[in-house]
Amino acid sequence: MYCLLRPCFQTGLRLTSKIRLTYICIFISLIALLDFFGAFTHLFEITYDSNFVYPYEGDVHEFVNALRHNEEPAIKPINEYKYTFLLNNQQKCIDVAYSTFRVVYIVKSSIENFERRSAIRNSWGFEKRFFDVPLRTIFMLGLHPYDDELQAKVKIEAAKYKDIIQADFIDSYYNNTIKTVMGFKWLVKYCPNSKFYMFVDDDIYVSVKNVLRFIRNPVNYPDYLKEPKKIGFVFVSSPHRHKSSKWYISLSEYPYHLWPPYITAGAYILSKEALLDMYYTSLYTKHFKFDDIFLGIVAKKADIEPFHCEEFHFHKKDYTKFNYKYVITSHGYENPNELLTVWNEQKALGNA
Ligand SMILES: *[C@@H]1O[C@H](CO)[C@@H](O)[C@H](O)[C@H]1NC(C)=O
């Protein structure tokens, strides 16, 4: 018995410790995996509610008002992007015929996208689209980190078309907030004479006609809609805590479980008042690398409520000749030839 039992017992023992070790291994891996997917970060998130604060943690309206009136604010701005404009077409918004523009398009572009800019100038960015509607188109660029040849080409383009603004920060996805705010800064400084400002990426289809219709009466756009309109954008979305995500955000960067309402599309419109409030409020908003979220936070601090409209398509709206009638903007036009074809066809139909 003893002889028989002993080996069994020993094997058993070895087996249990092996199993135990395996369990510990699985357990540790599981914890690591959960951590990787952000499960623990979620546990420590703060509930997003009416107590939302984001540095600067106080009411900023008074400072914003002071700055708007060229007065000294009680607290100095906490986040100014002090980049220099290398290309600065200061004359762009000075026009003897018009003192006020209806819409100024400010297009977020990258140096290498020469053809996209050309397609935009020849389609929705064409400033003389309507003889009685003064429009302006401006491209906002950063710097290419190393390619001097591209820079030389852009300089020639800027001299020719006089519609390029460039500031001296490195152009990259994570610097989009800088690009946007430098755009705001330029507009506030050199182009305050427009009713509306439209911010658009360079891979977007825009129907100028529908933009103008929309700003005349946003609540009733398009007219055929009879059901109640969605006013106020209640888009519920939460930060990515998954560590491999392109959009990964740590708790120290942003502690809440939800984002403030924000506009997801690469296209949005601000009235002049909204532009001024957004710009000066941004100076009291801690830097955040994603520009759409940053603007959502700024809007929240400035008490500006994003207004939702279905016809700004975040994903590319599948194109047919007849389903773009009410489209205001659509993402997904990174091919300049496609933009030109679609836009010309819609223009011929009276939809662009
Ligand atoms: C953003 O631009 C600044 C200024 O040029 C640069 O120092 C920084 O490396 C850039 N950031 C990224 C993520 O490219």
mmCIF file of C-alpha atoms and ligand atoms in Angstrom:
data_model
loop_
_atom_site.group_PDB
_atom_site.id
_atom_site.type_symbol
_atom_site.label_atom_id
_atom_site.label_comp_id
_atom_site.label_asym_id
_atom_site.label_seq_id
_atom_site.Cartn_x
_atom_site.Cartn_y
_atom_site.Cartn_z
ATOM 1 C CA MET A 1 0.000 0.000 0.000
ATOM 2 C CA TYR A 2 2.636 2.413 1.117
ATOM 3 C CA CYS A 3 4.701 1.800 -1.934
ATOM 4 C CA LEU A 4 1.792 2.213 -4.096
ATOM 5 C CA LEU A 5 0.474 5.280 -2.385
ATOM 6 C CA ARG A 6 3.695 7.222 -2.109
ATOM 7 C CA PRO A 7 4.287 7.777 -5.793
ATOM 8 C CA CYS A 8 0.665 8.714 -6.168
ATOM 9 C CA PHE A 9 0.836 11.131 -3.305
ATOM 10 C CA GLN A 10 4.005 12.675 -4.575
ATOM 11 C CA THR A 11 2.689 13.056 -8.073
ATOM 12 C CA GLY A 12 -0.465 14.485 -6.575
ATOM 13 C CA LEU A 13 1.486 17.049 -4.655
ATOM 14 C CA ARG A 14 3.496 18.029 -7.656
ATOM 15 C CA LEU A 15 0.333 18.211 -9.628
ATOM 16 C CA THR A 16 -1.431 20.512 -7.152
ATOM 17 C CA SER A 17 1.450 22.921 -7.001
ATOM 18 C CA LYS A 18 1.644 22.867 -10.753
ATOM 19 C CA ILE A 19 -2.069 23.565 -10.979
ATOM 20 C CA ARG A 20 -1.716 26.278 -8.367
ATOM 21 C CA LEU A 21 1.095 27.835 -10.347
ATOM 22 C CA THR A 22 -0.986 27.651 -13.495
ATOM 23 C CA TYR A 23 -3.870 29.341 -11.712
ATOM 24 C CA ILE A 24 -1.609 32.071 -10.433
ATOM 25 C CA CYS A 25 -0.240 32.539 -13.926
ATOM 26 C CA ILE A 26 -3.720 32.742 -15.421
ATOM 27 C CA PHE A 27 -4.786 35.125 -12.684
ATOM 28 C CA ILE A 28 -1.833 37.443 -13.230
ATOM 29 C CA SER A 29 -2.332 37.384 -16.990
ATOM 30 C CA LEU A 30 -5.989 38.152 -16.522
ATOM 31 C CA ILE A 31 -5.178 41.120 -14.295
ATOM 32 C CA ALA A 32 -2.614 42.345 -16.821
ATOM 33 C CA LEU A 33 -5.129 41.918 -19.613
ATOM 34 C CA LEU A 34 -7.868 43.731 -17.705
ATOM 35 C CA ASP A 35 -5.420 46.492 -16.954
ATOM 36 C CA PHE A 36 -4.388 46.650 -20.600
ATOM 37 C CA PHE A 37 -8.028 47.013 -21.609
ATOM 38 C CA GLY A 38 -8.460 49.743 -19.042
ATOM 39 C CA ALA A 39 -10.822 47.938 -16.627
ATOM 40 C CA PHE A 40 -9.124 49.390 -13.547
ATOM 41 C CA THR A 41 -8.860 52.839 -15.003
ATOM 42 C CA HIS A 42 -12.644 52.766 -15.447
ATOM 43 C CA LEU A 43 -13.000 52.037 -11.709
ATOM 44 C CA PHE A 44 -11.213 55.251 -10.852
ATOM 45 C CA GLU A 45 -13.044 57.502 -13.282
ATOM 46 C CA ILE A 46 -15.046 60.419 -11.969
ATOM 47 C CA THR A 47 -18.682 60.608 -12.990
ATOM 48 C CA TYR A 48 -19.238 63.251 -15.635
ATOM 49 C CA ASP A 49 -22.066 65.466 -14.390
ATOM 50 C CA SER A 50 -22.892 69.091 -13.663
ATOM 51 C CA ASN A 51 -19.823 69.335 -11.422
ATOM 52 C CA PHE A 52 -17.518 68.996 -14.412
ATOM 53 C CA VAL A 53 -14.380 71.098 -14.096
ATOM 54 C CA TYR A 54 -11.305 71.175 -16.253
ATOM 55 C CA PRO A 55 -8.343 73.483 -15.685
ATOM 56 C CA TYR A 56 -8.548 76.458 -15.410
ATOM 57 C CA GLU A 57 -10.921 75.403 -12.635
ATOM 58 C CA GLY A 58 -13.065 78.428 -12.183
ATOM 59 C CA ASP A 59 -15.525 80.603 -13.980
ATOM 60 C CA VAL A 60 -13.806 82.143 -16.987
ATOM 61 C CA HIS A 61 -16.597 84.332 -18.387
ATOM 62 C CA GLU A 62 -15.286 87.468 -16.746
ATOM 63 C CA PHE A 63 -11.770 86.977 -18.159
ATOM 64 C CA VAL A 64 -13.141 86.160 -21.583
ATOM 65 C CA ASN A 65 -15.217 89.325 -21.539
ATOM 66 C CA ALA A 66 -12.226 91.401 -20.494
ATOM 67 C CA LEU A 67 -10.137 89.993 -23.348
ATOM 68 C CA ARG A 68 -12.960 90.539 -25.814
ATOM 69 C CA HIS A 69 -12.981 94.197 -24.802
ATOM 70 C CA ASN A 70 -9.230 94.560 -24.917
ATOM 71 C CA GLU A 71 -9.024 94.871 -21.160
ATOM 72 C CA GLU A 72 -6.621 93.241 -18.740
ATOM 73 C CA PRO A 73 -8.185 90.035 -17.298
ATOM 74 C CA ALA A 74 -7.902 89.428 -13.525
ATOM 75 C CA ILE A 75 -6.220 86.083 -14.251
ATOM 76 C CA LYS A 76 -3.801 85.742 -17.137
ATOM 77 C CA PRO A 77 -4.423 83.028 -19.758
ATOM 78 C CA ILE A 78 -3.076 79.596 -18.807
ATOM 79 C CA ASN A 79 -2.686 78.062 -22.267
ATOM 80 C CA GLU A 80 -1.525 80.213 -25.148
ATOM 81 C CA TYR A 81 -0.054 78.673 -28.261
ATOM 82 C CA LYS A 82 2.659 81.167 -29.042
ATOM 83 C CA TYR A 83 3.639 79.990 -32.469
ATOM 84 C CA THR A 84 4.647 82.388 -35.211
ATOM 85 C CA PHE A 85 2.825 82.754 -38.496
ATOM 86 C CA LEU A 86 5.401 82.019 -41.204
ATOM 87 C CA LEU A 87 2.886 82.556 -43.959
ATOM 88 C CA ASN A 88 0.386 85.150 -42.958
ATOM 89 C CA ASN A 89 -1.887 86.579 -45.602
ATOM 90 C CA GLN A 90 -3.054 89.494 -43.521
ATOM 91 C CA GLN A 91 -4.836 91.096 -46.456
ATOM 92 C CA LYS A 92 -7.066 88.095 -47.070
ATOM 93 C CA CYS A 93 -10.155 89.465 -45.335
ATOM 94 C CA ILE A 94 -9.749 93.052 -46.372
ATOM 95 C CA ASP A 95 -12.089 93.709 -49.249
ATOM 96 C CA VAL A 96 -13.130 97.104 -50.503
ATOM 97 C CA ALA A 97 -16.417 95.849 -51.903
ATOM 98 C CA TYR A 98 -17.556 93.965 -48.826
ATOM 99 C CA SER A 99 -17.076 94.892 -45.219
ATOM 100 C CA THR A 100 -18.632 91.664 -43.923
ATOM 101 C CA PHE A 101 -18.347 88.151 -45.317
ATOM 102 C CA ARG A 102 -21.141 85.629 -45.077
ATOM 103 C CA VAL A 103 -18.911 82.605 -44.493
ATOM 104 C CA VAL A 104 -15.170 82.194 -44.145
ATOM 105 C CA TYR A 105 -13.993 78.622 -44.688
ATOM 106 C CA ILE A 106 -10.904 77.692 -42.767
ATOM 107 C CA VAL A 107 -9.551 74.442 -44.100
ATOM 108 C CA LYS A 108 -7.312 72.252 -41.975
ATOM 109 C CA SER A 109 -4.792 70.980 -44.495
ATOM 110 C CA SER A 110 -1.299 69.445 -44.573
ATOM 111 C CA ILE A 111 1.609 70.711 -46.615
ATOM 112 C CA GLU A 112 1.734 67.753 -48.997
ATOM 113 C CA ASN A 113 -1.951 67.989 -49.988
ATOM 114 C CA PHE A 114 -1.420 70.348 -52.943
ATOM 115 C CA GLU A 115 -3.973 68.589 -55.113
ATOM 116 C CA ARG A 116 -6.675 68.604 -52.483
ATOM 117 C CA ARG A 117 -6.276 72.343 -52.031
ATOM 118 C CA SER A 118 -6.434 72.828 -55.768
ATOM 119 C CA ALA A 119 -9.643 70.758 -55.995
ATOM 120 C CA ILE A 120 -11.178 72.771 -53.152
ATOM 121 C CA ARG A 121 -10.305 76.084 -54.829
ATOM 122 C CA ASN A 122 -12.045 74.796 -57.938
ATOM 123 C CA SER A 123 -15.140 73.473 -56.192
ATOM 124 C CA TRP A 124 -16.688 74.426 -52.863
ATOM 125 C CA GLY A 125 -13.870 76.805 -51.921
ATOM 126 C CA PHE A 126 -14.363 78.958 -55.000
ATOM 127 C CA GLU A 127 -14.876 82.447 -53.559
ATOM 128 C CA LYS A 128 -17.009 83.774 -56.377
ATOM 129 C CA ARG A 129 -19.541 80.955 -56.227
ATOM 130 C CA PHE A 130 -22.395 83.457 -55.842
ATOM 131 C CA PHE A 131 -21.992 87.048 -56.969
ATOM 132 C CA ASP A 132 -24.018 88.373 -54.012
ATOM 133 C CA VAL A 133 -22.558 86.162 -51.261
ATOM 134 C CA PRO A 134 -19.073 87.182 -50.151
ATOM 135 C CA LEU A 135 -17.085 84.101 -49.184
ATOM 136 C CA ARG A 136 -13.462 83.481 -48.275
ATOM 137 C CA THR A 137 -11.391 80.298 -48.228
ATOM 138 C CA ILE A 138 -8.245 79.951 -46.138
ATOM 139 C CA PHE A 139 -5.970 76.939 -45.655
ATOM 140 C CA MET A 140 -4.305 76.388 -42.297
ATOM 141 C CA LEU A 141 -0.976 74.535 -42.234
ATOM 142 C CA GLY A 142 1.767 73.530 -39.836
ATOM 143 C CA LEU A 143 5.371 72.657 -40.692
ATOM 144 C CA HIS A 144 6.696 69.530 -42.308
ATOM 145 C CA PRO A 145 9.333 68.189 -39.867
ATOM 146 C CA TYR A 146 12.149 67.778 -42.416
ATOM 147 C CA ASP A 147 11.172 68.300 -46.068
ATOM 148 C CA ASP A 148 12.478 71.698 -47.223
ATOM 149 C CA GLU A 149 11.446 71.072 -50.805
ATOM 150 C CA LEU A 150 7.793 70.823 -49.814
ATOM 151 C CA GLN A 151 8.144 74.012 -47.823
ATOM 152 C CA ALA A 152 9.554 75.835 -50.863
ATOM 153 C CA LYS A 153 6.637 74.582 -52.966
ATOM 154 C CA VAL A 154 4.105 75.786 -50.409
ATOM 155 C CA LYS A 155 5.713 79.221 -50.385
ATOM 156 C CA ILE A 156 5.180 79.506 -54.134
ATOM 157 C CA GLU A 157 1.588 78.290 -53.765
ATOM 158 C CA ALA A 158 0.956 80.833 -50.999
ATOM 159 C CA ALA A 159 2.383 83.673 -53.103
ATOM 160 C CA LYS A 160 0.177 82.670 -56.022
ATOM 161 C CA TYR A 161 -3.162 82.159 -54.291
ATOM 162 C CA LYS A 162 -2.693 84.230 -51.129
ATOM 163 C CA ASP A 163 -4.935 81.864 -49.213
ATOM 164 C CA ILE A 164 -2.444 79.971 -47.038
ATOM 165 C CA ILE A 165 -1.721 80.495 -43.363
ATOM 166 C CA GLN A 166 1.136 78.587 -41.823
ATOM 167 C CA ALA A 167 2.417 78.575 -38.262
ATOM 168 C CA ASP A 168 5.714 77.120 -37.032
ATOM 169 C CA PHE A 169 4.586 73.979 -35.179
ATOM 170 C CA ILE A 170 5.210 70.449 -36.468
ATOM 171 C CA ASP A 171 2.200 69.214 -38.367
ATOM 172 C CA SER A 172 1.024 65.892 -36.927
ATOM 173 C CA TYR A 173 -2.206 64.240 -35.853
ATOM 174 C CA TYR A 174 -1.512 64.917 -32.177
ATOM 175 C CA ASN A 175 -0.898 68.596 -32.942
ATOM 176 C CA ASN A 176 -4.334 69.203 -34.423
ATOM 177 C CA THR A 177 -5.405 71.208 -31.394
ATOM 178 C CA ILE A 178 -2.542 73.627 -32.042
ATOM 179 C CA LYS A 179 -3.587 73.897 -35.696
ATOM 180 C CA THR A 180 -7.190 74.624 -34.790
ATOM 181 C CA VAL A 181 -6.422 77.211 -32.144
ATOM 182 C CA MET A 182 -3.838 78.935 -34.362
ATOM 183 C CA GLY A 183 -6.650 79.102 -36.936
ATOM 184 C CA PHE A 184 -8.937 80.703 -34.333
ATOM 185 C CA LYS A 185 -6.192 83.139 -33.405
ATOM 186 C CA TRP A 186 -5.612 84.194 -36.998
ATOM 187 C CA LEU A 187 -9.332 84.675 -37.626
ATOM 188 C CA VAL A 188 -9.848 86.728 -34.476
ATOM 189 C CA LYS A 189 -6.861 88.889 -35.348
ATOM 190 C CA TYR A 190 -7.052 89.264 -39.119
ATOM 191 C CA CYS A 191 -10.526 88.192 -40.178
ATOM 192 C CA PRO A 192 -13.126 89.239 -37.614
ATOM 193 C CA ASN A 193 -15.477 90.567 -40.294
ATOM 194 C CA SER A 194 -17.531 87.493 -41.114
ATOM 195 C CA LYS A 195 -20.941 86.335 -39.915
ATOM 196 C CA PHE A 196 -19.946 82.673 -39.861
ATOM 197 C CA TYR A 197 -16.789 80.592 -39.835
ATOM 198 C CA MET A 198 -16.757 77.088 -41.165
ATOM 199 C CA PHE A 199 -13.969 74.712 -40.118
ATOM 200 C CA VAL A 200 -13.405 71.917 -42.580
ATOM 201 C CA ASP A 201 -10.790 69.234 -43.208
ATOM 202 C CA ASP A 202 -9.313 69.002 -46.682
ATOM 203 C CA ASP A 203 -10.889 65.597 -47.390
ATOM 204 C CA ILE A 204 -14.479 66.754 -47.192
ATOM 205 C CA TYR A 205 -17.268 67.406 -49.657
ATOM 206 C CA VAL A 206 -19.141 70.642 -48.931
ATOM 207 C CA SER A 207 -22.330 71.894 -50.533
ATOM 208 C CA VAL A 208 -22.013 75.673 -50.417
ATOM 209 C CA LYS A 209 -25.668 76.051 -51.264
ATOM 210 C CA ASN A 210 -26.745 73.859 -48.372
ATOM 211 C CA VAL A 211 -24.322 75.574 -45.985
ATOM 212 C CA LEU A 212 -25.975 78.901 -46.813
ATOM 213 C CA ARG A 213 -29.461 77.422 -46.429
ATOM 214 C CA PHE A 214 -28.473 75.840 -43.144
ATOM 215 C CA ILE A 215 -27.113 79.027 -41.584
ATOM 216 C CA ARG A 216 -30.209 80.965 -42.615
ATOM 217 C CA ASN A 217 -32.342 78.636 -40.525
ATOM 218 C CA PRO A 218 -30.480 75.829 -38.750
ATOM 219 C CA VAL A 219 -33.453 74.582 -36.745
ATOM 220 C CA ASN A 220 -35.559 73.918 -39.824
ATOM 221 C CA TYR A 221 -32.913 72.376 -42.024
ATOM 222 C CA PRO A 222 -33.867 70.678 -44.275
ATOM 223 C CA ASP A 223 -37.402 71.964 -44.759
ATOM 224 C CA TYR A 224 -38.908 68.564 -45.480
ATOM 225 C CA LEU A 225 -38.292 67.327 -41.940
ATOM 226 C CA LYS A 226 -41.521 67.311 -40.010
ATOM 227 C CA GLU A 227 -40.520 65.366 -36.907
ATOM 228 C CA PRO A 228 -39.002 67.195 -33.916
ATOM 229 C CA LYS A 229 -35.476 68.409 -34.549
ATOM 230 C CA LYS A 230 -32.562 67.299 -32.497
ATOM 231 C CA ILE A 231 -31.377 70.458 -30.866
ATOM 232 C CA GLY A 232 -28.376 70.083 -28.676
ATOM 233 C CA PHE A 233 -26.056 67.279 -29.463
ATOM 234 C CA VAL A 234 -26.476 64.536 -26.879
ATOM 235 C CA PHE A 235 -23.844 62.188 -28.136
ATOM 236 C CA VAL A 236 -22.705 59.852 -25.354
ATOM 237 C CA SER A 237 -19.133 58.757 -25.744
ATOM 238 C CA SER A 238 -16.425 57.833 -23.307
ATOM 239 C CA PRO A 239 -12.625 58.070 -23.282
ATOM 240 C CA HIS A 240 -10.627 55.103 -24.573
ATOM 241 C CA ARG A 241 -8.766 53.469 -21.678
ATOM 242 C CA HIS A 242 -7.461 50.605 -23.827
ATOM 243 C CA LYS A 243 -3.701 51.101 -23.798
ATOM 244 C CA SER A 244 -3.010 50.265 -27.444
ATOM 245 C CA SER A 245 -5.659 52.644 -28.754
ATOM 246 C CA LYS A 246 -4.681 55.580 -30.928
ATOM 247 C CA TRP A 247 -7.099 57.532 -28.725
ATOM 248 C CA TYR A 248 -5.806 56.201 -25.371
ATOM 249 C CA ILE A 249 -6.258 58.711 -22.575
ATOM 250 C CA SER A 250 -4.898 58.365 -19.040
ATOM 251 C CA LEU A 251 -6.765 59.475 -15.931
ATOM 252 C CA SER A 252 -4.338 62.313 -15.338
ATOM 253 C CA GLU A 253 -5.100 63.669 -18.810
ATOM 254 C CA TYR A 254 -8.850 63.358 -18.360
ATOM 255 C CA PRO A 255 -10.494 61.841 -15.278
ATOM 256 C CA TYR A 256 -14.192 61.712 -16.256
ATOM 257 C CA HIS A 257 -16.137 58.720 -17.556
ATOM 258 C CA LEU A 258 -17.692 60.678 -20.442
ATOM 259 C CA TRP A 259 -16.613 63.419 -22.795
ATOM 260 C CA PRO A 260 -18.553 66.667 -22.868
ATOM 261 C CA PRO A 261 -20.817 66.782 -25.942
ATOM 262 C CA TYR A 262 -18.571 67.321 -28.919
ATOM 263 C CA ILE A 263 -18.791 67.507 -32.661
ATOM 264 C CA THR A 264 -17.264 64.429 -34.217
ATOM 265 C CA ALA A 265 -17.225 65.572 -37.801
ATOM 266 C CA GLY A 266 -14.286 67.237 -39.503
ATOM 267 C CA ALA A 267 -16.699 70.067 -40.267
ATOM 268 C CA TYR A 268 -18.492 72.569 -38.062
ATOM 269 C CA ILE A 269 -19.724 76.120 -38.201
ATOM 270 C CA LEU A 270 -19.286 78.886 -35.637
ATOM 271 C CA SER A 271 -20.996 82.237 -35.573
ATOM 272 C CA LYS A 272 -18.733 85.216 -35.029
ATOM 273 C CA GLU A 273 -19.791 85.487 -31.372
ATOM 274 C CA ALA A 274 -19.114 81.781 -30.856
ATOM 275 C CA LEU A 275 -15.672 82.100 -32.460
ATOM 276 C CA LEU A 276 -14.676 84.928 -30.119
ATOM 277 C CA ASP A 277 -15.964 83.109 -27.038
ATOM 278 C CA MET A 278 -14.340 79.852 -28.084
ATOM 279 C CA TYR A 279 -10.990 81.466 -28.814
ATOM 280 C CA TYR A 280 -10.721 83.413 -25.570
ATOM 281 C CA THR A 281 -12.060 80.488 -23.521
ATOM 282 C CA SER A 282 -9.450 78.214 -25.116
ATOM 283 C CA LEU A 283 -6.806 80.401 -23.463
ATOM 284 C CA TYR A 284 -8.205 79.223 -20.106
ATOM 285 C CA THR A 285 -8.368 75.552 -21.071
ATOM 286 C CA LYS A 286 -5.507 73.147 -20.411
ATOM 287 C CA HIS A 287 -4.057 71.659 -23.594
ATOM 288 C CA PHE A 288 -5.690 68.472 -24.818
ATOM 289 C CA LYS A 289 -4.248 66.608 -27.805
ATOM 290 C CA PHE A 290 -7.469 65.740 -29.640
ATOM 291 C CA ASP A 291 -8.951 68.875 -31.117
ATOM 292 C CA ASP A 292 -12.585 67.728 -31.234
ATOM 293 C CA ILE A 293 -12.522 66.859 -27.527
ATOM 294 C CA PHE A 294 -10.598 70.035 -26.701
ATOM 295 C CA LEU A 295 -13.263 72.092 -28.478
ATOM 296 C CA GLY A 296 -15.990 70.141 -26.665
ATOM 297 C CA ILE A 297 -14.395 71.077 -23.335
ATOM 298 C CA VAL A 298 -13.937 74.699 -24.430
ATOM 299 C CA ALA A 299 -17.573 74.900 -25.579
ATOM 300 C CA LYS A 300 -18.727 73.468 -22.241
ATOM 301 C CA LYS A 301 -16.712 76.058 -20.301
ATOM 302 C CA ALA A 302 -18.023 78.820 -22.575
ATOM 303 C CA ASP A 303 -21.656 77.613 -22.204
ATOM 304 C CA ILE A 304 -21.976 77.025 -25.934
ATOM 305 C CA GLU A 305 -24.200 74.082 -26.743
ATOM 306 C CA PRO A 306 -23.264 72.087 -29.836
ATOM 307 C CA PHE A 307 -26.146 71.926 -32.263
ATOM 308 C CA HIS A 308 -26.572 68.640 -34.023
ATOM 309 C CA CYS A 309 -27.443 68.285 -37.688
ATOM 310 C CA GLU A 310 -27.648 64.925 -39.452
ATOM 311 C CA GLU A 311 -26.539 66.372 -42.759
ATOM 312 C CA PHE A 312 -22.948 66.834 -41.622
ATOM 313 C CA HIS A 313 -21.872 63.280 -42.422
ATOM 314 C CA PHE A 314 -19.062 61.991 -40.255
ATOM 315 C CA HIS A 315 -18.724 58.844 -42.361
ATOM 316 C CA LYS A 316 -18.780 59.093 -46.108
ATOM 317 C CA LYS A 317 -22.328 59.124 -47.340
ATOM 318 C CA ASP A 318 -22.495 56.590 -50.175
ATOM 319 C CA TYR A 319 -22.795 58.586 -53.309
ATOM 320 C CA THR A 320 -25.554 58.404 -55.844
ATOM 321 C CA LYS A 321 -26.511 61.271 -58.087
ATOM 322 C CA PHE A 322 -29.813 61.709 -56.271
ATOM 323 C CA ASN A 323 -29.098 61.207 -52.573
ATOM 324 C CA TYR A 324 -26.878 64.247 -51.986
ATOM 325 C CA LYS A 325 -29.639 66.801 -52.236
ATOM 326 C CA TYR A 326 -29.575 67.787 -48.541
ATOM 327 C CA VAL A 327 -26.007 66.798 -47.694
ATOM 328 C CA ILE A 328 -24.142 69.738 -46.162
ATOM 329 C CA THR A 329 -20.794 68.001 -45.734
ATOM 330 C CA SER A 330 -19.499 64.474 -46.142
ATOM 331 C CA HIS A 331 -16.226 62.952 -45.027
ATOM 332 C CA GLY A 332 -14.252 60.585 -47.252
ATOM 333 C CA TYR A 333 -13.184 62.730 -50.191
ATOM 334 C CA GLU A 334 -9.442 62.279 -49.907
ATOM 335 C CA ASN A 335 -9.290 61.780 -53.672
ATOM 336 C CA PRO A 336 -9.344 65.251 -55.302
ATOM 337 C CA ASN A 337 -10.684 63.931 -58.610
ATOM 338 C CA GLU A 338 -13.616 62.281 -56.900
ATOM 339 C CA LEU A 339 -14.376 65.511 -55.050
ATOM 340 C CA LEU A 340 -14.366 67.459 -58.307
ATOM 341 C CA THR A 341 -16.569 64.925 -60.115
ATOM 342 C CA VAL A 342 -19.141 64.689 -57.332
ATOM 343 C CA TRP A 343 -19.184 68.401 -56.660
ATOM 344 C CA ASN A 344 -19.594 69.335 -60.332
ATOM 345 C CA GLU A 345 -22.382 66.827 -60.769
ATOM 346 C CA GLN A 346 -24.204 68.137 -57.686
ATOM 347 C CA LYS A 347 -23.678 71.712 -58.789
ATOM 348 C CA ALA A 348 -25.256 70.911 -62.138
ATOM 349 C CA LEU A 349 -28.243 69.453 -60.267
ATOM 350 C CA GLY A 350 -28.531 72.602 -58.187
ATOM 351 C CA ASN A 351 -27.461 70.900 -54.955
ATOM 352 C CA ALA A 352 -24.035 72.305 -54.352
HETATM 353 C C1 LIG B 1 3.899 69.532 -32.001
HETATM 354 O O1 LIG B 1 4.576 70.693 -32.385
HETATM 355 C C2 LIG B 1 5.617 71.071 -31.498
HETATM 356 C C3 LIG B 1 6.164 72.406 -31.965
HETATM 357 O O2 LIG B 1 6.669 72.316 -33.254
HETATM 358 C C4 LIG B 1 6.684 69.978 -31.472
HETATM 359 O O3 LIG B 1 7.686 70.318 -30.564
HETATM 360 C C5 LIG B 1 6.027 68.658 -31.094
HETATM 361 O O4 LIG B 1 6.974 67.611 -31.201
HETATM 362 C C6 LIG B 1 4.846 68.362 -31.973
HETATM 363 N N1 LIG B 1 4.154 67.194 -31.446
HETATM 364 C C7 LIG B 1 3.937 66.115 -32.164
HETATM 365 C C8 LIG B 1 3.206 65.022 -31.475
HETATM 366 O O5 LIG B 1 4.286 66.022 -33.319
#
